[in-house]
Amino acid sequence: MSNEWLKEAGFETLAIREGLNPGFEQEHSDPIYATSSFVFESAEQAAATFSGERDGNTYSRFSNPTVSVFEKRLAALEGGQEGVATSSGMAAILTLCLTVLRAGDHVICSRNVFGSTVGLFNNILTKLDISVTFVALRELDDWRQAVTSNTKLFFCETPSNPLCEVGNIREIANIAHDSGALLAVDNCFCTPALQRPLSLGADVVMHSATKYLDGQGRVLGGALVGSEELMAEARGFVRVCGPSMSPFNAWIFSKGLETLQLRMDAHSQRAQALAEWLEAHAGVKKVNYCGLASHPDHALAASQQSAFGGVLSFEVDGGRDRAWGFINAVRLMSLTANLGDVKTTVCHPASTTHGRLTDEQKQQGGITEGLIRIAVGLEDLEDLKRDCERGFAAISA
Ligand SMILES: *Cc1c(COP(=O)(O)O)cnc(C)c1O
């Protein structure tokens, strides 16, 4: 923690006050250090800064004061020692993998992770002779059975997209640690406002800051949070390989963190109300939202999250035609695969986010043709219901 007087501060205070550099005290809103490099007073000072003897910035691929604010603030909110910011969420996962893995190593990953995460493990890391086994997020025995003598990393995303399945972070961490591996959790869907994986035993938290940390769909970014030792290595990777976060984007994310708790609570309240309304709707076969008592992971979600997040999915009868009919009839919700925005978004997972899966993989993952995902934004709930009614009316004939 960088600021002494914040030692006992609560989450919402840290979200607003943590991380500011001493040099920022003149501006009430954090300034943006839009500079690629930094100047020195003397050759001696330059040498000491480059060698690391003296704290300070040299070049923005290595570090930048505006990016440091975001890193410190996010680390405090996740309850971790340090954070490392990256240019996107995928860059954060790549940084993590190339920090903790080497040729010959093995990864165990939950099956319903973000599509590009699957691509990274299957198509890119395999070139470096790093292998992966995908397992069902909820099946602890599957995690146990997948362990090999080379397993170094467990990776999961919970709750999952779009079925809102929940993995038991504490148990998965225990299995990882018993086999000498680390557990990394993609905390994109909950953010630290709703779930803090490090406090449940995970070793690293990974973020696509692009989603709820920004919260308004403006810029790309990512981050890792973990121990000082691990983050020093990750920082070394970013420094040399260059997937660094831009200072402008870091400023957006730090501003986003200031309202994170309020927004996540509001997303969760609306999603809960919409899920309950959909569940009672005659046009709906099934609703997947871990805030519903009918969801198989409701109790687990309630035990490790403070609320259930903004993403839900539901199934309509009649497969793709009727799901597309619903989506084509809504007017307010944006048809896009993005999420974590104040604007509500709607998509058909089977033909977009999960479109590249084989039929068998879709069936295994529960991605049916009648499934529709809604990432609930912050518009008026009544308007969202009215928009859904447009969709149901179009397919009820
Ligand atoms: C979007 C997303 C990512 C990838 O993040 P980018 O910022 O788009 O690179 C990773 N994980 C999850 C859960 C995501 O939603």
XYZ file of C-alpha atoms and ligand atoms in Angstrom:
412
model
C 0.000 0.000 0.000
C 1.483 3.287 -1.042
C -0.273 5.731 1.263
C 0.115 5.318 5.004
C -3.124 7.080 5.938
C -5.106 4.596 3.816
C -4.021 1.601 5.882
C -7.420 1.040 7.435
C -9.475 2.434 4.581
C -12.456 0.552 3.162
C -12.899 -0.637 -0.420
C -14.707 2.427 -1.733
C -12.206 4.805 -0.163
C -9.287 2.872 -1.651
C -11.023 2.859 -5.042
C -10.993 6.667 -4.975
C -7.845 7.530 -3.017
C -5.265 4.737 -3.347
C -2.252 4.906 -5.612
C -1.854 8.629 -6.210
C 1.779 9.596 -6.587
C 3.110 12.242 -4.184
C 3.847 14.432 -7.198
C 0.156 14.484 -8.115
C -0.944 16.534 -5.129
C -1.604 19.755 -7.070
C -4.282 18.271 -9.291
C -7.546 17.150 -7.733
C -8.151 14.883 -10.722
C -5.153 12.644 -11.533
C -3.010 14.102 -14.319
C -2.057 12.042 -17.390
C 1.686 11.628 -17.961
C 1.557 11.597 -21.762
C 5.249 11.020 -22.301
C 7.304 8.200 -23.751
C 10.441 8.954 -21.708
C 11.669 10.825 -18.637
C 14.616 13.192 -18.172
C 17.290 13.224 -15.472
C 19.178 15.923 -13.632
C 22.567 14.287 -14.104
C 24.331 11.318 -15.629
C 24.657 9.911 -12.098
C 20.898 10.102 -11.535
C 20.204 8.516 -14.937
C 22.567 5.641 -14.178
C 21.053 5.080 -10.723
C 17.513 5.084 -12.137
C 18.334 2.713 -14.970
C 20.069 0.317 -12.599
C 17.108 0.351 -10.198
C 19.151 1.777 -7.304
C 16.883 4.806 -7.306
C 13.074 4.723 -7.721
C 11.939 6.545 -10.796
C 10.723 6.287 -14.345
C 12.920 6.013 -17.401
C 10.718 4.993 -20.301
C 6.946 4.343 -20.513
C 7.320 0.789 -21.750
C 8.969 0.098 -18.362
C 6.816 2.268 -16.121
C 4.751 5.443 -16.182
C 3.334 7.389 -13.187
C -0.244 7.335 -14.536
C -0.080 3.595 -15.138
C 1.355 3.104 -11.623
C -1.715 4.765 -10.089
C -3.962 2.191 -11.747
C -1.676 -0.703 -10.782
C -1.529 0.310 -7.124
C -5.237 1.035 -6.878
C -6.284 -2.275 -8.457
C -3.794 -4.236 -6.336
C -5.256 -2.642 -3.180
C -8.807 -3.507 -4.241
C -7.885 -7.120 -5.015
C -5.988 -7.367 -1.719
C -2.761 -8.248 -3.545
C 0.783 -7.009 -3.048
C 1.323 -5.637 -6.552
C -0.311 -5.122 -9.905
C 1.057 -5.077 -13.442
C -0.947 -3.355 -16.188
C -0.976 -4.569 -19.784
C -2.312 -3.373 -23.127
C -5.319 -5.738 -23.079
C -6.767 -8.637 -21.137
C -5.212 -11.102 -23.575
C -1.825 -9.430 -23.084
C -2.273 -10.023 -19.342
C -2.868 -13.746 -19.896
C 0.109 -14.012 -22.258
C 2.268 -12.161 -19.715
C 1.110 -14.521 -16.983
C 1.820 -17.622 -19.069
C 5.260 -16.531 -20.198
C 6.079 -15.531 -16.620
C 5.200 -18.839 -14.972
C 5.542 -21.413 -17.787
C 8.347 -22.850 -19.856
C 8.604 -25.486 -22.617
C 7.297 -28.853 -21.441
C 4.909 -27.379 -18.856
C 1.215 -28.189 -18.635
C -1.821 -25.992 -17.891
C -5.274 -27.005 -16.652
C -7.970 -24.578 -17.700
C -11.733 -24.485 -17.172
C -13.608 -25.202 -20.377
C -15.915 -22.199 -20.714
C -13.261 -19.489 -20.623
C -13.150 -16.504 -22.980
C -12.756 -17.592 -26.633
C -9.362 -15.976 -27.229
C -8.073 -17.551 -24.018
C -8.840 -20.953 -25.534
C -7.093 -19.841 -28.741
C -4.028 -18.671 -26.824
C -3.678 -22.000 -25.013
C -4.553 -24.179 -28.018
C -2.839 -22.392 -30.907
C -0.049 -20.204 -29.547
C 1.338 -21.802 -26.390
C 1.373 -25.233 -28.040
C 4.030 -23.811 -30.404
C 6.217 -23.339 -27.334
C 5.569 -26.937 -26.270
C 3.221 -25.872 -23.480
C 0.204 -28.186 -23.324
C -3.278 -27.626 -21.934
C -6.124 -29.772 -20.644
C -9.614 -28.279 -20.466
C -11.869 -29.423 -17.629
C -15.388 -28.684 -16.389
C -15.192 -25.675 -14.058
C -17.479 -27.203 -11.411
C -16.083 -30.750 -11.371
C -13.305 -30.825 -8.784
C -12.452 -34.443 -9.660
C -11.786 -33.394 -13.258
C -9.234 -30.838 -12.032
C -7.605 -33.485 -9.823
C -7.470 -36.097 -12.562
C -5.974 -33.715 -15.124
C -2.845 -33.083 -13.028
C 0.446 -34.340 -14.511
C 3.979 -34.115 -13.174
C 4.456 -31.025 -15.403
C 1.346 -29.102 -14.368
C 2.403 -25.579 -13.359
C -0.704 -23.469 -13.807
C -4.444 -23.784 -13.140
C -6.569 -21.150 -14.872
C -10.283 -20.487 -14.449
C -12.930 -17.899 -15.080
C -15.795 -17.752 -12.590
C -18.680 -17.146 -13.016
C -18.510 -18.567 -16.524
C -19.848 -17.014 -19.694
C -22.715 -17.345 -20.652
C -24.138 -19.997 -18.278
C -22.990 -18.322 -15.054
C -21.518 -21.570 -13.693
C -19.353 -21.076 -10.621
C -16.050 -22.713 -9.719
C -15.100 -23.282 -6.094
C -12.000 -21.078 -5.920
C -10.911 -22.328 -2.496
C -11.096 -25.987 -3.527
C -9.475 -25.469 -6.927
C -6.662 -23.528 -5.211
C -6.135 -26.436 -2.807
C -5.866 -28.919 -5.680
C -3.435 -26.622 -7.507
C -1.253 -26.147 -4.424
C -1.261 -29.888 -3.632
C 0.197 -30.475 -7.075
C 2.727 -27.659 -6.815
C 0.919 -25.422 -9.316
C -0.405 -21.858 -9.157
C -4.050 -20.861 -9.558
C -4.893 -17.815 -11.673
C -8.474 -16.528 -11.777
C -9.895 -14.338 -14.539
C -11.954 -11.966 -12.361
C -13.436 -10.014 -15.236
C -17.093 -10.844 -14.569
C -17.146 -10.012 -10.856
C -14.276 -7.549 -10.399
C -12.904 -7.085 -6.852
C -16.099 -5.227 -5.989
C -17.925 -8.592 -5.867
C -15.213 -11.264 -5.542
C -11.610 -11.310 -4.314
C -10.000 -14.564 -5.485
C -6.697 -13.921 -3.658
C -8.552 -14.009 -0.332
C -9.931 -17.434 -1.349
C -6.496 -18.887 -2.049
C -5.792 -17.971 -5.691
C -2.230 -16.872 -6.471
C -2.918 -14.462 -9.308
C -5.914 -12.430 -10.444
C -6.148 -11.539 -14.111
C -8.325 -8.792 -15.595
C -9.622 -7.613 -18.869
C -9.883 -4.001 -17.693
C -11.701 -3.399 -20.980
C -14.896 -4.598 -19.331
C -16.175 -3.434 -15.945
C -13.015 -1.672 -14.729
C -13.541 0.920 -17.443
C -17.257 0.273 -17.386
C -18.138 2.510 -20.305
C -16.692 0.645 -23.273
C -13.978 3.138 -24.200
C -10.524 1.544 -24.142
C -8.654 -1.778 -23.997
C -6.450 -2.840 -21.117
C -5.582 -5.682 -18.792
C -3.852 -6.407 -15.515
C -2.396 -9.029 -13.228
C -2.347 -8.837 -9.426
C -0.310 -11.117 -7.183
C 2.751 -11.428 -4.984
C 5.632 -8.980 -5.204
C 7.908 -11.731 -6.439
C 5.634 -12.942 -9.225
C 4.693 -9.432 -10.298
C 8.367 -8.438 -10.490
C 8.825 -11.226 -13.026
C 5.681 -10.249 -14.922
C 6.880 -6.640 -14.995
C 10.178 -7.854 -16.410
C 8.280 -9.548 -19.240
C 6.213 -6.427 -20.019
C 9.349 -4.277 -19.906
C 11.211 -6.388 -22.449
C 8.370 -7.630 -24.647
C 6.281 -4.452 -24.635
C 2.580 -5.223 -24.005
C 2.452 -2.082 -21.840
C -0.669 -0.090 -20.981
C -0.996 3.395 -22.433
C -1.086 6.208 -19.822
C -4.321 7.542 -21.287
C -6.008 4.158 -20.889
C -4.632 3.828 -17.347
C -6.204 7.183 -16.483
C -9.580 5.959 -17.794
C -9.278 2.777 -15.703
C -8.294 4.608 -12.511
C -11.337 6.820 -12.995
C -13.426 3.708 -13.619
C -12.277 2.166 -10.341
C -13.589 5.206 -8.456
C -17.173 4.147 -9.196
C -16.620 0.382 -9.477
C -18.546 -0.707 -6.364
C -21.545 1.473 -7.153
C -21.672 0.262 -10.731
C -21.217 -3.433 -9.919
C -23.966 -3.250 -7.292
C -26.265 -1.533 -9.791
C -25.445 -4.013 -12.601
C -26.133 -6.873 -10.180
C -29.445 -5.441 -8.950
C -30.749 -4.944 -12.475
C -29.522 -8.361 -13.649
C -31.168 -10.021 -10.634
C -34.491 -8.283 -11.284
C -34.379 -9.013 -15.021
C -33.440 -12.667 -14.398
C -36.396 -13.093 -12.018
C -38.715 -11.429 -14.521
C -37.444 -13.611 -17.374
C -37.779 -16.743 -15.273
C -41.473 -15.988 -14.791
C -41.998 -15.168 -18.495
C -44.001 -17.612 -20.599
C -41.654 -17.221 -23.585
C -38.602 -18.431 -21.635
C -37.524 -22.031 -21.240
C -34.681 -21.512 -18.783
C -32.676 -18.655 -17.229
C -28.994 -19.009 -16.303
C -28.047 -16.539 -13.562
C -26.269 -17.590 -10.389
C -28.329 -15.105 -8.383
C -31.439 -17.240 -8.952
C -32.286 -19.899 -6.352
C -32.915 -22.240 -9.311
C -29.268 -22.041 -10.463
C -27.256 -25.126 -9.424
C -24.359 -22.935 -8.200
C -26.428 -20.368 -6.327
C -25.208 -21.351 -2.849
C -21.556 -21.493 -3.891
C -21.834 -18.136 -5.667
C -23.429 -16.626 -2.562
C -20.549 -17.960 -0.446
C -17.708 -16.484 -2.510
C -19.276 -13.420 -4.177
C -21.002 -10.441 -2.560
C -23.420 -10.186 -5.518
C -23.985 -12.025 -8.769
C -22.839 -9.636 -11.500
C -24.402 -8.258 -14.650
C -24.359 -11.174 -17.102
C -27.234 -13.606 -17.585
C -28.445 -15.880 -20.360
C -31.752 -17.510 -21.172
C -33.155 -20.012 -23.594
C -36.111 -19.654 -25.910
C -37.887 -22.547 -27.593
C -37.312 -23.128 -31.265
C -33.541 -22.835 -31.618
C -31.586 -20.371 -33.726
C -34.483 -18.907 -35.758
C -36.361 -17.752 -32.722
C -33.269 -16.599 -30.823
C -32.273 -14.485 -33.841
C -35.885 -13.292 -34.163
C -35.744 -12.014 -30.569
C -32.372 -10.332 -31.072
C -33.411 -8.676 -34.338
C -36.546 -7.227 -32.750
C -35.008 -5.492 -29.714
C -34.194 -1.807 -30.125
C -32.626 -0.554 -26.902
C -30.076 -3.287 -26.214
C -26.965 -3.154 -28.409
C -26.270 -6.220 -30.536
C -22.613 -6.809 -29.660
C -20.557 -9.444 -27.912
C -19.010 -6.889 -25.547
C -19.971 -6.694 -21.883
C -19.196 -4.657 -18.815
C -20.643 -1.452 -20.222
C -23.309 0.928 -18.935
C -25.095 0.056 -22.182
C -26.948 -3.261 -22.094
C -25.767 -5.682 -24.764
C -27.404 -8.755 -26.268
C -25.871 -11.584 -28.302
C -26.395 -15.125 -29.586
C -23.428 -17.062 -28.160
C -23.768 -20.083 -30.480
C -23.120 -17.932 -33.583
C -20.811 -15.237 -32.103
C -18.728 -15.623 -28.931
C -18.868 -19.424 -29.089
C -19.338 -19.719 -32.866
C -16.009 -21.441 -33.473
C -16.778 -24.363 -31.196
C -17.709 -27.660 -32.832
C -21.266 -28.915 -32.350
C -19.959 -31.409 -29.833
C -18.100 -28.710 -27.879
C -21.212 -26.535 -27.866
C -23.286 -29.398 -26.580
C -20.689 -30.198 -23.918
C -20.610 -26.544 -22.868
C -24.385 -26.052 -22.869
C -24.286 -23.475 -25.693
C -27.646 -24.243 -27.308
C -29.043 -22.587 -30.447
C -31.895 -21.044 -28.446
C -29.546 -19.377 -25.948
C -29.441 -15.565 -25.700
C -26.989 -13.652 -23.501
C -27.711 -10.284 -21.975
C -25.013 -8.230 -20.258
C -27.195 -5.931 -18.220
C -26.148 -2.276 -18.264
C -27.437 0.617 -16.223
C -30.510 1.764 -18.152
C -33.931 1.807 -16.448
C -35.071 -1.718 -15.693
C -38.567 -1.048 -17.053
C -37.095 -0.042 -20.412
C -35.064 -3.246 -20.556
C -38.187 -5.300 -19.857
C -40.087 -3.385 -22.550
C -37.253 -4.110 -24.969
C -37.382 -7.829 -24.145
C -41.155 -7.752 -24.733
C -40.428 -6.472 -28.271
C -38.259 -9.513 -28.758
C -40.826 -11.957 -27.326
C -43.647 -10.392 -29.361
C -41.666 -10.914 -32.572
C -41.293 -14.657 -31.945
C -44.609 -15.445 -30.291
C -46.600 -15.636 -33.557
C -12.779 -9.654 -22.843
C -12.278 -10.714 -21.980
C -10.926 -11.112 -22.027
C -9.935 -10.517 -22.986
O -9.728 -9.175 -22.728
P -9.301 -8.098 -23.846
O -9.163 -6.865 -23.048
O -10.391 -8.074 -24.867
O -8.022 -8.575 -24.429
C -10.529 -12.098 -21.153
N -11.372 -12.678 -20.295
C -12.684 -12.338 -20.239
C -13.581 -13.013 -19.261
C -13.179 -11.356 -21.079
O -14.484 -11.034 -21.034
